[in-house]
């Protein structure tokens, strides 16, 4: 079937919640994708920061194939080896103590919120605790995750949303302080706001929030779903701030393509929160996705992925900076490692630029605030950055 016909079929049957780009992707190799017509694309989106290892990695694929033949799923009523190993690896990488595996980032957020609520409930027996979240944040689309997502457009049609949530301004410590009270049980934020437009927390802000949390036994939940797993040049973005969360959420590149997420916590939170009967999942962390996680951590270590991200991220940073100096339509450049953004002038809609880039054989996605988002596979090389810049130059208005 030709691409046009496939797209028609899709538009007849798939719920129209996405305005998709008009290509049908067929296969991938390295950091390139190919559509059903054989056209080649350089991928600077990685399936929204998921495919950290790119496509068709032999070692990763073999590990998954072997696990399919061995054991796919068991439920969480029994133990299995890959899940135990995956738990050890993620706890060791984060310096945290206990993990609950989920099927998505959204579910990791749900679990983190439940853990925080239960922690506060265990202390005082009350059910009127409050959560502080950030404006322009994104934590997912389920009702609980939406309740802490700082985007009124996403939230409004589905209100009332669960829980008492108050919104502060990211990087404005005073705005957080103004909302903290005796009922506050958690402060949730992304270490780097991804969907919101690639906005980095300042060190002062993150440390200030951590201080408030420590003084009042409020839990700090850091959402590392997009910025974690090596993307900034450390395994988790918070590791460079020296601020450790009480609960961390993880997903996207955690399984490098298999649907898996996690919320990970300190022993103290674990002891005071979710107990048998409080939370569960049929699929979460099954042997198949766990085998993927194990192999991802092994590959990260063997190939020194975070070191590579530091080097190539610095190169991408330089090239984007240079681009900004050449093109007046670029209003700002932000980011770190391999999560970067270019904010374009208001009269240059990013959607049009990413659509034109696609025609040039470059896959780029956008973020809030008219931002072009660069979240490529972590295994890209300088030549790929150069190729991307060339293609982008061809579509940016002079
Ligand atoms: C993508 C994302 C989520 C939601 O993850 P899903 O896997 O789509 O459910 C939550 N938080 C952040 C920061 C994200 O980037």
PDB file of C-alpha atoms in Angstrom, residues 22 47 52 85 99 122 143 172 209 221 228 254 257 260 279 302 311 314 331 335-336 348 362 370 388:
ATOM      1  CA  UNK A  22       2.596  13.122   6.423  1.00  0.00           C
ATOM      2  CA  UNK A  47      10.898   9.195  19.050  1.00  0.00           C
ATOM      3  CA  UNK A  52      18.960   6.923  22.930  1.00  0.00           C
ATOM      4  CA  UNK A  85      18.651  -6.852  37.916  1.00  0.00           C
ATOM      5  CA  UNK A  99      11.862   1.293  42.452  1.00  0.00           C
ATOM      6  CA  UNK A 122       0.986   8.032  57.216  1.00  0.00           C
ATOM      7  CA  UNK A 143      -6.010  12.738  35.285  1.00  0.00           C
ATOM      8  CA  UNK A 172      11.190  31.740  41.026  1.00  0.00           C
ATOM      9  CA  UNK A 209      13.456  24.124  46.722  1.00  0.00           C
ATOM     10  CA  UNK A 221       9.769  14.800  43.160  1.00  0.00           C
ATOM     11  CA  UNK A 228      17.279  11.757  32.434  1.00  0.00           C
ATOM     12  CA  UNK A 254      14.911   3.983  30.140  1.00  0.00           C
ATOM     13  CA  UNK A 257      12.014   1.800  22.722  1.00  0.00           C
ATOM     14  CA  UNK A 260       8.586   1.210  30.462  1.00  0.00           C
ATOM     15  CA  UNK A 279      -0.318   0.129  44.272  1.00  0.00           C
ATOM     16  CA  UNK A 302      30.488  -0.168  28.129  1.00  0.00           C
ATOM     17  CA  UNK A 311      31.543  15.890  24.115  1.00  0.00           C
ATOM     18  CA  UNK A 314      29.262  20.676  23.673  1.00  0.00           C
ATOM     19  CA  UNK A 331      15.383  34.558  19.441  1.00  0.00           C
ATOM     20  CA  UNK A 335      19.870  23.591  26.674  1.00  0.00           C
ATOM     21  CA  UNK A 336      22.509  21.224  27.840  1.00  0.00           C
ATOM     22  CA  UNK A 348       8.255  32.192  12.360  1.00  0.00           C
ATOM     23  CA  UNK A 362      15.536  16.028   8.815  1.00  0.00           C
ATOM     24  CA  UNK A 370       7.792  28.431  19.669  1.00  0.00           C
ATOM     25  CA  UNK A 388      21.548  18.670  10.754  1.00  0.00           C
TER      26      UNK A 388
END
